[in-house]
Coordinates of C-alpha atoms and ligand atoms in Angstrom, one line a residue:
M1 CA -23.6 -125.4 7.1
L2 CA -25.9 -123.1 5.2
K3 CA -24.9 -121.0 2.2
R4 CA -27.5 -118.3 1.3
I5 CA -27.3 -117.4 -2.3
A6 CA -28.4 -114.5 -4.6
I7 CA -28.3 -115.2 -8.3
L8 CA -28.1 -112.0 -10.3
G9 CA -29.3 -112.9 -13.8
S10 CA -31.0 -116.2 -13.0
T11 CA -32.9 -116.4 -16.3
G12 CA -29.7 -116.4 -18.4
S13 CA -27.5 -119.3 -19.5
I14 CA -25.3 -119.2 -16.5
G15 CA -28.2 -118.5 -14.1
K16 CA -30.2 -121.5 -15.3
N17 CA -27.2 -123.8 -15.0
A18 CA -26.5 -122.5 -11.5
L19 CA -30.0 -123.5 -10.5
R20 CA -29.5 -127.0 -11.8
V21 CA -26.2 -127.2 -9.9
I22 CA -27.9 -126.0 -6.7
D23 CA -30.7 -128.6 -7.2
S24 CA -28.0 -131.3 -7.5
L25 CA -26.0 -130.0 -4.5
N26 CA -29.1 -130.0 -2.3
S27 CA -30.1 -133.5 -3.5
L28 CA -26.8 -134.8 -2.2
L29 CA -28.3 -134.2 1.2
V30 CA -30.6 -137.1 0.6
T31 CA -28.2 -139.4 -1.1
R32 CA -25.5 -138.8 1.5
D33 CA -22.0 -139.9 0.6
S34 CA -20.9 -141.3 3.9
S35 CA -17.2 -141.5 2.7
L36 CA -17.1 -137.7 3.0
E37 CA -17.0 -137.3 6.7
R38 CA -18.1 -133.7 6.9
E39 CA -21.2 -131.8 7.5
K40 CA -23.3 -131.3 4.4
T41 CA -23.8 -127.8 3.2
R42 CA -27.3 -126.7 2.3
Y43 CA -27.8 -124.1 -0.4
E44 CA -30.7 -121.7 0.1
I45 CA -31.8 -119.4 -2.7
V46 CA -32.6 -116.0 -1.2
A47 CA -32.9 -113.8 -4.3
L48 CA -33.2 -114.1 -8.1
T49 CA -33.1 -111.4 -10.7
A50 CA -33.9 -111.0 -14.4
H51 CA -33.9 -108.1 -16.8
S52 CA -37.2 -108.6 -18.5
N53 CA -38.0 -112.3 -18.7
V54 CA -40.6 -112.2 -16.0
E55 CA -42.3 -115.4 -17.0
L56 CA -39.3 -117.5 -16.3
L57 CA -38.4 -115.5 -13.2
A58 CA -41.9 -116.1 -11.8
E59 CA -41.6 -119.8 -12.6
Q60 CA -38.2 -119.9 -10.8
A61 CA -39.8 -118.0 -7.9
R62 CA -42.6 -120.6 -7.6
R63 CA -40.1 -123.4 -7.6
Y64 CA -37.3 -122.0 -5.4
K65 CA -39.3 -119.7 -3.1
P66 CA -36.7 -116.9 -2.8
R67 CA -37.5 -114.1 -0.4
F68 CA -36.7 -111.5 -3.1
V69 CA -37.1 -111.3 -6.8
A70 CA -36.0 -108.3 -8.9
V71 CA -36.6 -107.2 -12.4
T72 CA -34.0 -104.6 -13.6
D73 CA -36.2 -103.2 -16.4
A74 CA -38.8 -101.4 -14.2
D75 CA -41.5 -101.6 -17.0
Y76 CA -41.9 -105.3 -16.1
V77 CA -42.6 -104.9 -12.3
E78 CA -46.3 -104.9 -12.6
Q79 CA -46.3 -108.0 -14.8
L80 CA -44.0 -109.8 -12.4
R81 CA -46.3 -108.8 -9.5
K82 CA -49.2 -110.4 -11.3
L83 CA -47.3 -113.5 -12.2
T84 CA -46.1 -114.1 -8.6
G85 CA -49.5 -113.3 -7.0
G86 CA -50.0 -115.5 -4.0
L87 CA -46.3 -116.1 -3.4
D88 CA -44.6 -114.8 -0.2
V89 CA -41.9 -112.9 -2.1
E90 CA -40.8 -109.3 -2.1
I91 CA -40.6 -107.7 -5.5
L92 CA -37.9 -105.1 -6.4
G93 CA -37.6 -103.2 -9.7
G94 CA -35.2 -101.0 -11.7
P95 CA -31.5 -101.1 -12.3
G96 CA -30.8 -100.2 -8.6
S97 CA -32.5 -103.4 -7.4
L98 CA -29.4 -105.4 -8.3
I99 CA -27.5 -103.4 -5.7
E100 CA -30.2 -103.8 -3.1
I101 CA -30.0 -107.6 -3.6
A102 CA -26.2 -107.7 -3.6
E103 CA -26.2 -105.9 -0.2
L104 CA -28.8 -108.0 1.6
E105 CA -27.9 -109.0 5.1
G106 CA -29.2 -112.5 4.6
V107 CA -27.0 -113.3 1.6
D108 CA -23.6 -115.0 1.9
V109 CA -22.8 -115.7 -1.8
V110 CA -23.6 -113.5 -4.7
L111 CA -23.4 -115.3 -8.1
T112 CA -23.0 -112.6 -10.7
A113 CA -24.5 -113.9 -13.9
V114 CA -25.9 -110.8 -15.6
V115 CA -24.3 -109.7 -18.9
G116 CA -22.3 -106.6 -19.4
A117 CA -21.1 -103.6 -17.4
A118 CA -24.6 -103.3 -16.0
G119 CA -23.5 -105.6 -13.2
L120 CA -20.8 -103.2 -12.0
G121 CA -22.7 -101.5 -9.2
A122 CA -23.9 -104.8 -7.8
V123 CA -20.5 -106.4 -7.9
L124 CA -19.0 -103.4 -6.1
A125 CA -21.7 -103.4 -3.5
A126 CA -21.3 -107.1 -2.8
A127 CA -17.5 -106.6 -2.5
K128 CA -18.0 -103.7 -0.1
K129 CA -20.3 -105.8 2.1
G130 CA -17.6 -108.5 2.3
K131 CA -19.7 -111.2 0.5
T132 CA -18.4 -114.1 -1.4
L133 CA -18.6 -113.4 -5.1
A134 CA -19.0 -116.2 -7.6
I135 CA -18.1 -114.2 -10.7
A136 CA -19.4 -115.1 -14.1
N137 CA -20.1 -111.5 -15.2
K138 CA -16.6 -110.7 -16.4
E139 CA -17.3 -107.2 -17.8
P140 CA -17.2 -105.3 -14.4
F141 CA -13.7 -106.9 -13.8
V142 CA -12.6 -105.7 -17.2
I143 CA -13.6 -102.1 -16.7
A144 CA -13.0 -101.7 -12.9
G145 CA -10.7 -104.6 -12.0
E146 CA -8.4 -102.4 -9.9
L147 CA -11.2 -100.9 -7.9
L148 CA -13.0 -104.2 -7.5
T149 CA -10.0 -106.2 -6.4
K150 CA -9.0 -103.4 -4.0
T151 CA -12.5 -103.2 -2.5
A152 CA -12.7 -106.9 -2.1
K153 CA -9.4 -107.0 -0.3
E154 CA -10.3 -104.2 2.0
N155 CA -13.6 -105.8 3.0
S156 CA -12.4 -109.5 3.0
A157 CA -14.7 -110.4 0.2
Q158 CA -13.8 -113.6 -1.5
L159 CA -13.6 -113.5 -5.4
L160 CA -14.2 -116.9 -6.9
P161 CA -14.1 -117.3 -10.7
V162 CA -16.9 -119.0 -12.6
D163 CA -15.5 -118.3 -16.1
S164 CA -14.2 -121.8 -17.1
E165 CA -10.7 -120.6 -18.0
H166 CA -10.3 -118.6 -14.7
S167 CA -11.8 -121.5 -12.7
A168 CA -9.1 -123.7 -14.3
I169 CA -6.4 -121.3 -13.4
F170 CA -7.7 -121.0 -9.9
Q171 CA -7.7 -124.7 -9.5
A172 CA -4.3 -125.3 -11.1
M173 CA -2.7 -122.5 -9.0
Q174 CA -3.5 -124.7 -5.9
S175 CA -0.5 -126.9 -7.0
G176 CA 2.0 -124.4 -5.8
R177 CA 2.5 -121.0 -4.1
R178 CA 1.6 -117.8 -5.9
E179 CA 5.2 -116.7 -6.1
E180 CA 6.1 -120.0 -7.9
V181 CA 3.7 -119.3 -10.8
N182 CA 5.7 -118.4 -14.0
K183 CA 2.8 -117.8 -16.4
I184 CA -0.8 -118.6 -17.2
I185 CA -2.1 -119.9 -20.5
L186 CA -5.7 -119.2 -21.4
T187 CA -7.2 -121.6 -23.9
S188 CA -9.8 -120.7 -26.4
S189 CA -11.9 -122.9 -28.8
G190 CA -11.2 -120.3 -31.5
G191 CA -14.9 -119.8 -32.1
P192 CA -16.9 -120.5 -35.3
F193 CA -14.5 -118.6 -37.6
R194 CA -11.2 -120.1 -36.4
K195 CA -10.1 -121.3 -39.8
M196 CA -11.2 -118.3 -41.8
S197 CA -8.9 -115.8 -43.5
I198 CA -9.5 -112.0 -43.1
E199 CA -11.2 -112.1 -46.5
E200 CA -13.5 -114.9 -45.7
I201 CA -14.6 -113.3 -42.4
Q202 CA -15.8 -110.1 -44.2
N203 CA -19.2 -111.5 -45.1
V204 CA -20.1 -113.8 -42.2
T205 CA -23.7 -113.6 -41.1
L206 CA -25.4 -113.2 -37.7
E207 CA -26.6 -116.8 -37.8
Q208 CA -23.0 -118.0 -38.4
A209 CA -21.7 -115.9 -35.6
L210 CA -24.3 -117.3 -33.2
S211 CA -23.4 -120.9 -34.0
H212 CA -20.6 -121.6 -31.5
P213 CA -18.9 -124.9 -32.2
V214 CA -18.7 -126.0 -28.5
W215 CA -20.4 -123.8 -26.0
D216 CA -24.1 -123.0 -25.6
M217 CA -24.2 -119.5 -24.1
G218 CA -26.0 -116.2 -24.1
T219 CA -26.0 -114.2 -27.4
K220 CA -23.5 -111.5 -26.3
I221 CA -20.8 -113.8 -25.2
T222 CA -21.4 -116.0 -28.3
V223 CA -20.7 -113.1 -30.6
D224 CA -17.7 -112.2 -28.3
S225 CA -16.4 -115.7 -28.9
A226 CA -16.7 -115.3 -32.7
T227 CA -14.7 -112.0 -32.7
M228 CA -12.4 -113.4 -30.0
M229 CA -13.3 -110.3 -27.9
N230 CA -14.3 -112.8 -25.3
K231 CA -10.7 -114.0 -25.0
A232 CA -9.5 -110.4 -25.0
L233 CA -11.8 -109.6 -22.1
E234 CA -10.6 -112.7 -20.3
I235 CA -7.0 -111.6 -20.6
I236 CA -7.9 -108.5 -18.7
E237 CA -10.1 -110.4 -16.3
A238 CA -7.2 -112.8 -15.5
H239 CA -4.8 -109.9 -15.1
W240 CA -6.9 -108.5 -12.3
L241 CA -8.3 -111.6 -10.7
F242 CA -4.9 -113.3 -10.4
D243 CA -2.8 -110.1 -10.1
M244 CA -0.8 -111.4 -13.1
A245 CA 1.5 -109.2 -15.2
V246 CA 0.1 -109.0 -18.8
D247 CA 3.4 -110.4 -20.2
K248 CA 2.8 -113.5 -18.2
I249 CA -0.5 -114.2 -19.8
E250 CA -0.7 -116.3 -23.0
V251 CA -3.5 -117.5 -25.3
L252 CA -3.6 -120.8 -27.0
I253 CA -6.2 -122.1 -29.4
H254 CA -7.6 -125.5 -28.3
P255 CA -10.6 -126.4 -30.5
E256 CA -11.7 -129.4 -28.4
S257 CA -12.2 -127.2 -25.3
I258 CA -11.2 -129.9 -22.8
V259 CA -8.2 -128.3 -21.3
H260 CA -9.8 -125.2 -19.8
S261 CA -6.5 -123.4 -19.1
L262 CA -3.0 -124.0 -17.7
V263 CA -0.5 -122.7 -15.2
E264 CA 3.2 -122.9 -15.7
F265 CA 5.3 -122.9 -12.5
V266 CA 8.9 -121.7 -12.2
D267 CA 10.3 -125.3 -12.4
G268 CA 8.7 -125.8 -15.8
S269 CA 5.9 -127.9 -14.5
V270 CA 2.6 -127.2 -16.3
I271 CA -0.7 -127.9 -14.4
A272 CA -3.9 -127.9 -16.4
Q273 CA -7.6 -128.5 -15.5
L274 CA -9.6 -130.7 -17.8
G275 CA -13.2 -131.4 -18.1
R276 CA -16.0 -131.6 -20.6
P277 CA -17.1 -128.2 -21.9
D278 CA -20.0 -127.8 -19.4
M279 CA -20.3 -124.7 -17.2
C280 CA -21.9 -126.7 -14.4
L281 CA -18.5 -127.7 -13.2
P282 CA -16.9 -124.3 -12.7
I283 CA -20.2 -123.0 -11.3
Q284 CA -20.3 -125.8 -8.8
Y285 CA -16.7 -125.4 -7.8
A286 CA -17.3 -121.7 -7.0
L287 CA -20.3 -122.6 -4.9
T288 CA -18.7 -125.5 -3.0
Y289 CA -15.2 -124.1 -2.7
P290 CA -13.0 -125.0 -0.9
E291 CA -14.7 -128.4 -0.9
R292 CA -15.5 -130.7 -3.8
V293 CA -18.6 -132.9 -4.0
A294 CA -20.2 -135.1 -6.7
G295 CA -20.9 -133.2 -9.8
I296 CA -23.8 -133.5 -12.3
G297 CA -21.9 -133.3 -15.5
E298 CA -20.9 -136.3 -17.7
R299 CA -17.4 -137.6 -16.8
L300 CA -14.5 -136.9 -19.1
R301 CA -13.4 -139.9 -21.1
L302 CA -10.2 -139.0 -22.9
E303 CA -10.2 -142.2 -24.8
E304 CA -13.4 -141.1 -26.5
I305 CA -11.9 -137.7 -27.3
G306 CA -8.8 -139.3 -28.7
K307 CA -6.6 -136.3 -29.2
L308 CA -6.3 -132.8 -27.9
T309 CA -4.8 -130.2 -30.3
F310 CA -3.3 -126.8 -29.7
E311 CA -2.3 -124.0 -32.0
K312 CA -1.2 -120.4 -31.9
P313 CA -3.9 -117.8 -32.3
N314 CA -4.1 -115.8 -35.5
F315 CA -3.6 -112.3 -34.4
E316 CA -4.1 -110.9 -37.8
T317 CA -7.6 -112.3 -38.5
F318 CA -8.6 -111.8 -34.8
R319 CA -7.4 -108.2 -34.2
A320 CA -9.4 -108.2 -31.0
L321 CA -6.8 -110.4 -29.4
S322 CA -3.9 -108.0 -30.1
L323 CA -6.1 -105.1 -28.9
G324 CA -6.9 -107.0 -25.7
F325 CA -3.2 -107.4 -24.8
E326 CA -2.5 -103.7 -25.7
V327 CA -5.5 -102.5 -23.6
A328 CA -4.5 -104.7 -20.7
R329 CA -1.0 -103.2 -20.7
T330 CA -2.3 -99.6 -21.0
G331 CA -4.9 -100.0 -18.2
G332 CA -7.0 -97.1 -16.9
T333 CA -9.9 -96.0 -19.1
A334 CA -8.6 -98.0 -22.1
A335 CA -10.3 -101.2 -20.8
V336 CA -13.5 -99.3 -20.2
V337 CA -13.7 -98.0 -23.7
F338 CA -12.7 -101.4 -25.1
N339 CA -15.6 -103.1 -23.3
A340 CA -18.2 -100.4 -23.7
A341 CA -17.5 -100.0 -27.4
N342 CA -17.8 -103.8 -27.8
E343 CA -21.1 -103.9 -25.9
A344 CA -22.6 -101.2 -28.0
A345 CA -21.3 -102.7 -31.3
V346 CA -22.5 -106.2 -30.5
Q347 CA -25.9 -104.8 -29.8
E348 CA -26.0 -103.2 -33.2
F349 CA -24.7 -106.4 -34.8
L350 CA -27.4 -108.5 -33.0
A351 CA -30.0 -106.1 -34.2
G352 CA -28.8 -106.8 -37.8
K353 CA -27.7 -103.2 -38.3
I354 CA -23.9 -103.6 -38.8
K355 CA -21.6 -106.2 -40.3
F356 CA -19.7 -108.6 -38.2
V357 CA -16.3 -107.1 -39.0
R358 CA -17.5 -103.6 -38.1
I359 CA -17.6 -104.7 -34.4
V360 CA -13.8 -104.7 -33.9
E361 CA -13.3 -101.8 -36.3
L362 CA -15.6 -99.6 -34.3
I363 CA -13.8 -100.7 -31.1
E364 CA -10.4 -99.8 -32.5
H365 CA -11.7 -96.4 -33.8
C366 CA -12.9 -95.6 -30.3
L367 CA -9.6 -96.7 -28.7
N368 CA -7.7 -94.5 -31.1
K369 CA -9.9 -91.5 -30.5
H370 CA -9.9 -91.9 -26.7
N371 CA -7.5 -90.0 -24.4
V372 CA -6.7 -92.6 -21.8
K373 CA -6.7 -91.7 -18.1
I374 CA -4.8 -93.9 -15.8
S375 CA -5.8 -93.3 -12.2
V376 CA -9.5 -93.0 -12.3
T377 CA -12.5 -92.6 -10.1
L378 CA -15.7 -94.6 -10.6
E379 CA -17.4 -91.5 -12.0
E380 CA -14.6 -91.2 -14.6
L381 CA -15.0 -94.9 -15.5
L382 CA -18.7 -94.5 -16.1
E383 CA -18.1 -91.3 -18.1
A384 CA -15.6 -93.2 -20.4
D385 CA -18.2 -96.0 -20.7
A386 CA -20.9 -93.6 -21.8
W387 CA -18.6 -91.8 -24.2
A388 CA -17.6 -95.0 -26.0
R389 CA -21.2 -96.2 -26.4
K390 CA -22.2 -92.9 -27.9
E391 CA -19.1 -92.8 -30.1
V392 CA -19.9 -96.3 -31.5
L393 CA -23.4 -95.2 -32.6
E394 CA -22.1 -92.0 -34.1
L395 CA -19.3 -93.8 -36.0
A396 CA -21.6 -96.7 -37.1
Y397 CA -24.1 -94.5 -38.7
S398 CA -22.0 -91.7 -40.1
V399 CA -21.3 -92.1 -43.8
Ligands
NAD401 P1 -27.4 -114.4 -20.9 O1 -27.7 -113.4 -21.9 O2 -27.9 -115.8 -21.2 O3 -28.1 -114.0 -19.5 C1 -28.0 -112.7 -19.0 C2 -28.8 -112.5 -17.7 O4 -28.6 -111.2 -17.3 C3 -30.2 -112.8 -17.9 O5 -30.8 -113.3 -16.7 C4 -30.8 -111.4 -18.1 O6 -32.1 -111.2 -17.7 C5 -29.8 -110.5 -17.3 N1 -29.6 -109.2 -17.8 C6 -29.5 -108.8 -19.1 N2 -29.3 -107.5 -19.3 C7 -29.3 -107.0 -18.0 C8 -29.2 -105.7 -17.5 N3 -29.0 -104.6 -18.3 N4 -29.2 -105.5 -16.2 C9 -29.4 -106.6 -15.4 N5 -29.6 -107.8 -15.8 C10 -29.5 -108.1 -17.1 O7 -25.9 -114.4 -20.6 P2 -24.9 -115.5 -20.1 O8 -24.4 -116.3 -21.3 O9 -25.5 -116.3 -19.0 O10 -23.7 -114.7 -19.5 C11 -23.7 -114.0 -18.3 C12 -22.3 -113.5 -17.9 O11 -21.5 -114.6 -17.7 C13 -21.6 -112.7 -19.0 O12 -20.9 -111.7 -18.4 C14 -20.7 -113.7 -19.7 O13 -19.6 -113.1 -20.3 C15 -20.4 -114.6 -18.5 N6 -20.0 -116.0 -18.9 C16 -20.9 -116.8 -19.5 C17 -20.6 -118.1 -19.9 C18 -21.7 -119.0 -20.5 O14 -21.4 -120.2 -20.7 N7 -22.8 -118.5 -20.8 C19 -19.3 -118.6 -19.6 C20 -18.4 -117.7 -19.0 C21 -18.8 -116.4 -18.6
MG402 MG1 -14.6 -118.2 -20.6

């Protein structure tokens, strides 16, 4: 069998890991495991995209020989053309190029690994075309979960989670029927500021926020992990991906990040998925699903880890978590504003312009000021998104 893949955001943390996973999957063709009596699947990379890192994109193009490469920041198209000179590859440019790639006839699986709401158009386009989506890019599911899950259903597009917690839930859910699930428990490492009080967190630096204790990820999601906005976004992501009532979603702090999430069934049985904190595993599962093949990551040795600990989250210090639950219950444009305000505030924080604690304050200001609309069109979603981004900048710099 052949799976033809497009990786949206191949130069990022998830994108680079996905290429490593695909290398490994294709190498299994050579070192064939004869105990698995089934036809081997070959993974062909048809398209790769980046926002501006054209050097790495060109290097990937030389190595993987995709038919298409796209750079979403159109200013870099000429540079990419020069860097890929001599290669038989079609070059696309501008934000719309992600959609063109997501719609390509010759693509079966779209791995969405771009960061932020910018991936929405492409995710929607891939769902409309009935593609299999391996979803790392959670923000589109936060802002347009209802529309995306509905579109996927109508067009028989398969939605496969890559986010480690959602992959864990997806795997654990296979232990029973959907109606037998009582609740889901999302785990969280707690981030770098887990043990801090509200007072201590006031003066943390950008450098501290970017030093995640467990995971090595892109800068935006690393900051989201420090504020716990990442978990808040994941509550909403889980709500839509698993059609799970918000009251049936819980969050548990688990600093070792070995238990990636859990599902409790009606009989009281709790099924968890465990593994080392390495994104290669959930990426691989989304690509090989419904099969499992040898993985590249180091094996889990619980005797080396010794103990696994769990604690309740601190909703006071990490206000983002309470807001996440509230927003998930409210629905409509609340989630759009929640996400867009975060994206805008994190950008200002990364640029060194605002303090860490301002991020969640600005988000809350926007939520308080916003008149939520419940049943919304795509245009209204985008309008709320643009409003929140503008509002954050106005609030951040008004004295
Ligand atoms: P990253 O910053 O490392 O990479 C982002 C990728 O998207 C890059 O290839 C970049 O070129 C591209 N990109 C950036 N801005 C873009 C834009 N405006 N339009 C189009 N492309 C753009 O991010 P990451 O850590 O790989 O995360 C990617 C997504 O996966 C995020 O939504 C994140 O929440 C999710 N995720 C990441 C991890 C992880 O371990 N890194 C785990 C779970 C979920
Ligand atoms: Mg996650």
